[in-house]
mmCIF file of N, CA and C in Angstrom:
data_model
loop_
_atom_site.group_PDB
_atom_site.id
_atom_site.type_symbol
_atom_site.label_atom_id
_atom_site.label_comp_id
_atom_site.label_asym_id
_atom_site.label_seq_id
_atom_site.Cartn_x
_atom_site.Cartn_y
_atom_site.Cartn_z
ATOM 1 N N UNK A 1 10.352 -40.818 0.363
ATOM 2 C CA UNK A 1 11.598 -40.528 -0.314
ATOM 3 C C UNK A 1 12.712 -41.471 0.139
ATOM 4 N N UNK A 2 12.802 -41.741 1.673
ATOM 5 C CA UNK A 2 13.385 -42.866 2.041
ATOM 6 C C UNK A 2 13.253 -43.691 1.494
ATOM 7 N N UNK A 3 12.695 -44.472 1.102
ATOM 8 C CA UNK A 3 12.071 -45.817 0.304
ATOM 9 C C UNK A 3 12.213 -45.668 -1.237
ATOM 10 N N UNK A 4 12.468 -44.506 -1.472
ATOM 11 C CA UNK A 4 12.701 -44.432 -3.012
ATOM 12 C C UNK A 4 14.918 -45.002 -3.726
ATOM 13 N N UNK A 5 15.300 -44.255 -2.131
ATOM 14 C CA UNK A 5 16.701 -44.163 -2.478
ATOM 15 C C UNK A 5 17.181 -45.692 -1.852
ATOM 16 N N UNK A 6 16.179 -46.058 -0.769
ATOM 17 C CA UNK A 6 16.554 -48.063 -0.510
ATOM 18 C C UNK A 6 16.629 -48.990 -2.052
ATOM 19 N N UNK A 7 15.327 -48.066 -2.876
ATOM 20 C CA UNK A 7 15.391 -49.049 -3.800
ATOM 21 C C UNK A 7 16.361 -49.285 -5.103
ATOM 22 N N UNK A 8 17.029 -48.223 -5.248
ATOM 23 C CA UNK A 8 18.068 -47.774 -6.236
ATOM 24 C C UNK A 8 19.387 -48.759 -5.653
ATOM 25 N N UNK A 9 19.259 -49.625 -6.441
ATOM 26 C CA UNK A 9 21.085 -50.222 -6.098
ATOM 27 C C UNK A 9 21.960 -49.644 -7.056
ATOM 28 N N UNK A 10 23.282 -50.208 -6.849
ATOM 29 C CA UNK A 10 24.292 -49.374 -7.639
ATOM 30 C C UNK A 10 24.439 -50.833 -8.875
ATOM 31 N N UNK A 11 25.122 -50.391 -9.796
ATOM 32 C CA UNK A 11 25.427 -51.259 -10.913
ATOM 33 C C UNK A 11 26.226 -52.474 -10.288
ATOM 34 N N UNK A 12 27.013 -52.295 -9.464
ATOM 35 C CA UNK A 12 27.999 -53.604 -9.153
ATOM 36 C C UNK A 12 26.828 -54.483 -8.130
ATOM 37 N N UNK A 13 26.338 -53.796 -7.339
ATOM 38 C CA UNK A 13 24.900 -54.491 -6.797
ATOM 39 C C UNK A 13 24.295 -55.693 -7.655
ATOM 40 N N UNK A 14 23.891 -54.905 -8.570
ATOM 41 C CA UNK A 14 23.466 -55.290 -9.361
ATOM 42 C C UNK A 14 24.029 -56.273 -10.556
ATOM 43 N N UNK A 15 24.793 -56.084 -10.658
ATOM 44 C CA UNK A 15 25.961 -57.293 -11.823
ATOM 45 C C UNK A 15 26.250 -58.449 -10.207
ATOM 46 N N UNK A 16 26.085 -58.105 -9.111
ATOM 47 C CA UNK A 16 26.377 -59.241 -7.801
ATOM 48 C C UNK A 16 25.174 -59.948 -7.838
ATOM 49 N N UNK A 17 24.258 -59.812 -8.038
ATOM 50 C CA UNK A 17 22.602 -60.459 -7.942
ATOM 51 C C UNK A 17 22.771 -61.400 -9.024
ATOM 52 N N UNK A 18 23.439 -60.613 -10.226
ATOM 53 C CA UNK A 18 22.982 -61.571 -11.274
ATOM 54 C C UNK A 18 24.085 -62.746 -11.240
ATOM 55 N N UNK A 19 25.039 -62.403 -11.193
ATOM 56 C CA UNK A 19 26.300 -63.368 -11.087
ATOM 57 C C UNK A 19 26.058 -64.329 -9.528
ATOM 58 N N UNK A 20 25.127 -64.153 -8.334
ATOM 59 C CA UNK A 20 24.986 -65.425 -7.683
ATOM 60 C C UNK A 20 24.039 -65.899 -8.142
ATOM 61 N N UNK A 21 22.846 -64.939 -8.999
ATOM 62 C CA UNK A 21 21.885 -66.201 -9.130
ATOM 63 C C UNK A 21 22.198 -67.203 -10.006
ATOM 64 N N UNK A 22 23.564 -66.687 -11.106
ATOM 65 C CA UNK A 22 23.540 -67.563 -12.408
ATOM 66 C C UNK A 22 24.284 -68.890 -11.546
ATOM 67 N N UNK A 23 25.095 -68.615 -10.750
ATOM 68 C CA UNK A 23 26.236 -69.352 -10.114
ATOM 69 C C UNK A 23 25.236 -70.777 -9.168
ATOM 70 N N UNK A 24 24.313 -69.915 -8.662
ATOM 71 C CA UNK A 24 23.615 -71.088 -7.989
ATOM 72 C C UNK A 24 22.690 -71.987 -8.619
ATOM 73 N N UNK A 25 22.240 -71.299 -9.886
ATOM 74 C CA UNK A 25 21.530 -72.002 -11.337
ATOM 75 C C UNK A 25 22.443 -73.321 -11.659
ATOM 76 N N UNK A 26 23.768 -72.243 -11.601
ATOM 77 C CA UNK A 26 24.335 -73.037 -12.379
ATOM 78 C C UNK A 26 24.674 -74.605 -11.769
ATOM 79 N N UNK A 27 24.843 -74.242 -10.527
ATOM 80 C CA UNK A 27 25.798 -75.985 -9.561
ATOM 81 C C UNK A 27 23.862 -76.415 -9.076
ATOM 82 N N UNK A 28 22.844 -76.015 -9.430
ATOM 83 C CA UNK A 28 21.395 -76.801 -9.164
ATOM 84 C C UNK A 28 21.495 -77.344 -10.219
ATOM 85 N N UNK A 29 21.405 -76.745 -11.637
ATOM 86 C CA UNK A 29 20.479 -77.384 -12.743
ATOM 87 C C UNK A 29 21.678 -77.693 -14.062
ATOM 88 N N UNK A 30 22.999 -77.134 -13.638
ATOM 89 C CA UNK A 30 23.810 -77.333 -14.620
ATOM 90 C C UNK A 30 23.759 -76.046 -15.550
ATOM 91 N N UNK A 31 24.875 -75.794 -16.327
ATOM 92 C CA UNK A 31 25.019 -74.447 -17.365
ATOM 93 C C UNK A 31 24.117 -74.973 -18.282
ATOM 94 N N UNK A 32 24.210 -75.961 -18.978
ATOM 95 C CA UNK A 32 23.112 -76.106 -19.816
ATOM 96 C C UNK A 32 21.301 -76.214 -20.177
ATOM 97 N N UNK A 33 21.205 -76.086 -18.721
ATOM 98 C CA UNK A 33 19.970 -76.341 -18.347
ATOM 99 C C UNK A 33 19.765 -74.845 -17.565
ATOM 100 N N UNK A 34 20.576 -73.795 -17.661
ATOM 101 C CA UNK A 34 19.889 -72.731 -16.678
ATOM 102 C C UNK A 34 19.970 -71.507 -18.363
ATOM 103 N N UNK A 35 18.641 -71.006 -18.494
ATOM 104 C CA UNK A 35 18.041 -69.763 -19.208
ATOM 105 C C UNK A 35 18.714 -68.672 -18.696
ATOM 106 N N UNK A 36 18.857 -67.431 -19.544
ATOM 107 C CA UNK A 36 19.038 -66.391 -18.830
ATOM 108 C C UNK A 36 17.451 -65.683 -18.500
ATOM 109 N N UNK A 37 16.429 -66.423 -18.793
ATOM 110 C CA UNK A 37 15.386 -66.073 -18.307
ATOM 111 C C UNK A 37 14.801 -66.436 -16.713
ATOM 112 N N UNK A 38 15.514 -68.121 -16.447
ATOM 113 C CA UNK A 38 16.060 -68.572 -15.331
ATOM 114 C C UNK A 38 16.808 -67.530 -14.098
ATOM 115 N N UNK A 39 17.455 -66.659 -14.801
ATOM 116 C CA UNK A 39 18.675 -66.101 -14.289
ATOM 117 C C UNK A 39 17.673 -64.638 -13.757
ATOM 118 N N UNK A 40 17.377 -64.618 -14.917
ATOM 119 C CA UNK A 40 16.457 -62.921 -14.474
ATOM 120 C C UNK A 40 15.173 -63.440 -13.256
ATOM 121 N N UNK A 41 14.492 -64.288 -13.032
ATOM 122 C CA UNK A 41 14.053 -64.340 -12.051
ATOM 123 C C UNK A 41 14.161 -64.843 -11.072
ATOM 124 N N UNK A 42 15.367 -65.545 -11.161
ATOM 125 C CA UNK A 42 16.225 -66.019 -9.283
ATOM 126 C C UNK A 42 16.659 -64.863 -8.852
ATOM 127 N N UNK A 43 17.225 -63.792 -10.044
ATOM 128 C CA UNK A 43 18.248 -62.645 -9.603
ATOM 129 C C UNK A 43 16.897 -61.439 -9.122
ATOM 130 N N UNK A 44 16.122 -61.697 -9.515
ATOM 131 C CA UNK A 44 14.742 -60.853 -9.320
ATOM 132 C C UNK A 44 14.255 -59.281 -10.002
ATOM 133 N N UNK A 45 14.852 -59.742 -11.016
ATOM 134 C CA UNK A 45 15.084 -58.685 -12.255
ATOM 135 C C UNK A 45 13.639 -58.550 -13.206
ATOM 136 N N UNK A 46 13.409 -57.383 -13.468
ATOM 137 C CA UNK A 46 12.122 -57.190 -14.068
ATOM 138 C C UNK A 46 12.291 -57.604 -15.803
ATOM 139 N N UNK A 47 13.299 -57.312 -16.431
ATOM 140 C CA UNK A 47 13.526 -57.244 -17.554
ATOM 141 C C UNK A 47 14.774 -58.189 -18.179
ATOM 142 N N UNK A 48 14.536 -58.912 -18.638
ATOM 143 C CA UNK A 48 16.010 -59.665 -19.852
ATOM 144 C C UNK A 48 16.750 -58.695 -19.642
ATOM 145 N N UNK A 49 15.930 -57.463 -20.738
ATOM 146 C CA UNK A 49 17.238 -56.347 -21.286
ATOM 147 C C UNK A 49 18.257 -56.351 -20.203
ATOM 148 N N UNK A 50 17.876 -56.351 -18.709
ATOM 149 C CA UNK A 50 18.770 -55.751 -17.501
ATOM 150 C C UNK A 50 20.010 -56.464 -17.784
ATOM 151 N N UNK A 51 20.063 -57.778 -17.522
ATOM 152 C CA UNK A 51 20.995 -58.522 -17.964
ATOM 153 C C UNK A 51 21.731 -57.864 -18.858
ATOM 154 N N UNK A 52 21.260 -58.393 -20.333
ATOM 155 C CA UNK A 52 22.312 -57.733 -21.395
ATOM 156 C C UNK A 52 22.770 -56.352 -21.247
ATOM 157 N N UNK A 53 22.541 -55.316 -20.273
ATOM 158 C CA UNK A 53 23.522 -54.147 -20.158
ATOM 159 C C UNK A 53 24.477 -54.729 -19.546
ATOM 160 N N UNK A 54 24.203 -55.461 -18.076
ATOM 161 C CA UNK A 54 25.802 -55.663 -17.761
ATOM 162 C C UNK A 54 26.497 -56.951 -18.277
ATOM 163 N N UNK A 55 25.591 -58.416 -18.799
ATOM 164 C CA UNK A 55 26.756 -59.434 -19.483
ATOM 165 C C UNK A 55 25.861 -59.571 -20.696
ATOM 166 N N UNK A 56 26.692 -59.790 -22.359
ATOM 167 C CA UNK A 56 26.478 -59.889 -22.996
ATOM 168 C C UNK A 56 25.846 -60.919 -23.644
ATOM 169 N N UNK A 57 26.508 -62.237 -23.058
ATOM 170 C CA UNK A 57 25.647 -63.507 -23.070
ATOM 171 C C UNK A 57 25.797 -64.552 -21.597
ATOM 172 N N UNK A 58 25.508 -65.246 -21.521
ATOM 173 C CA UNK A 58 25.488 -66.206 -20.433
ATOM 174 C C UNK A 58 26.753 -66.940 -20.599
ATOM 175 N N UNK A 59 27.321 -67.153 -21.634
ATOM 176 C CA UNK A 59 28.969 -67.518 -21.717
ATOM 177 C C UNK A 59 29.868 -66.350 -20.913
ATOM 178 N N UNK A 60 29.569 -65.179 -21.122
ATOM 179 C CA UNK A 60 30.525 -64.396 -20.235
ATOM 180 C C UNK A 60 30.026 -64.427 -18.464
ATOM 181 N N UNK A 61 28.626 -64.573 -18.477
ATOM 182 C CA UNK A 61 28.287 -64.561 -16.857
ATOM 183 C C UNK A 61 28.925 -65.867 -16.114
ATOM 184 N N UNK A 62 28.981 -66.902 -17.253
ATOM 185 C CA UNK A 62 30.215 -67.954 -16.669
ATOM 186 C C UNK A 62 31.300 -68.205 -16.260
ATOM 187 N N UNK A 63 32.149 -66.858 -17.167
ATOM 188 C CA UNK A 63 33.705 -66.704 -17.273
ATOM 189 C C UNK A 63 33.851 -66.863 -15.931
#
């Protein structure tokens, strides 16, 4: 049960994972060259969808 509640992050956790992995995508490979499929597995995300709940496109994960 311990190990169940380690694995639950909170949403801002989670919008923080995705916003360094895009950030470090971004100054390696350039905005134009980084996927948000790129993004979902630096950030270590099982699903696209995850992404699009918290940014709508990769233009706003830039803002």
């Amino acid at each position: 049960m311990d190990q169940e509640i380690k694995d639950i992050q909170t949403k801002s956790e989670v919008q923080d994972e995705i916003l360094l992995a895009a950030l470090t995508l971004f100054a390696e490979k350039g905005y134009f060259n980084t996927s948000l499929i790129d993004i979902k597995e630096t950030a270590g995300i099982k699903a696209i969808g995850t992404i699009y709940q918290y940014f709508k496109t990769k233009q706003v994960i830039a803002a």
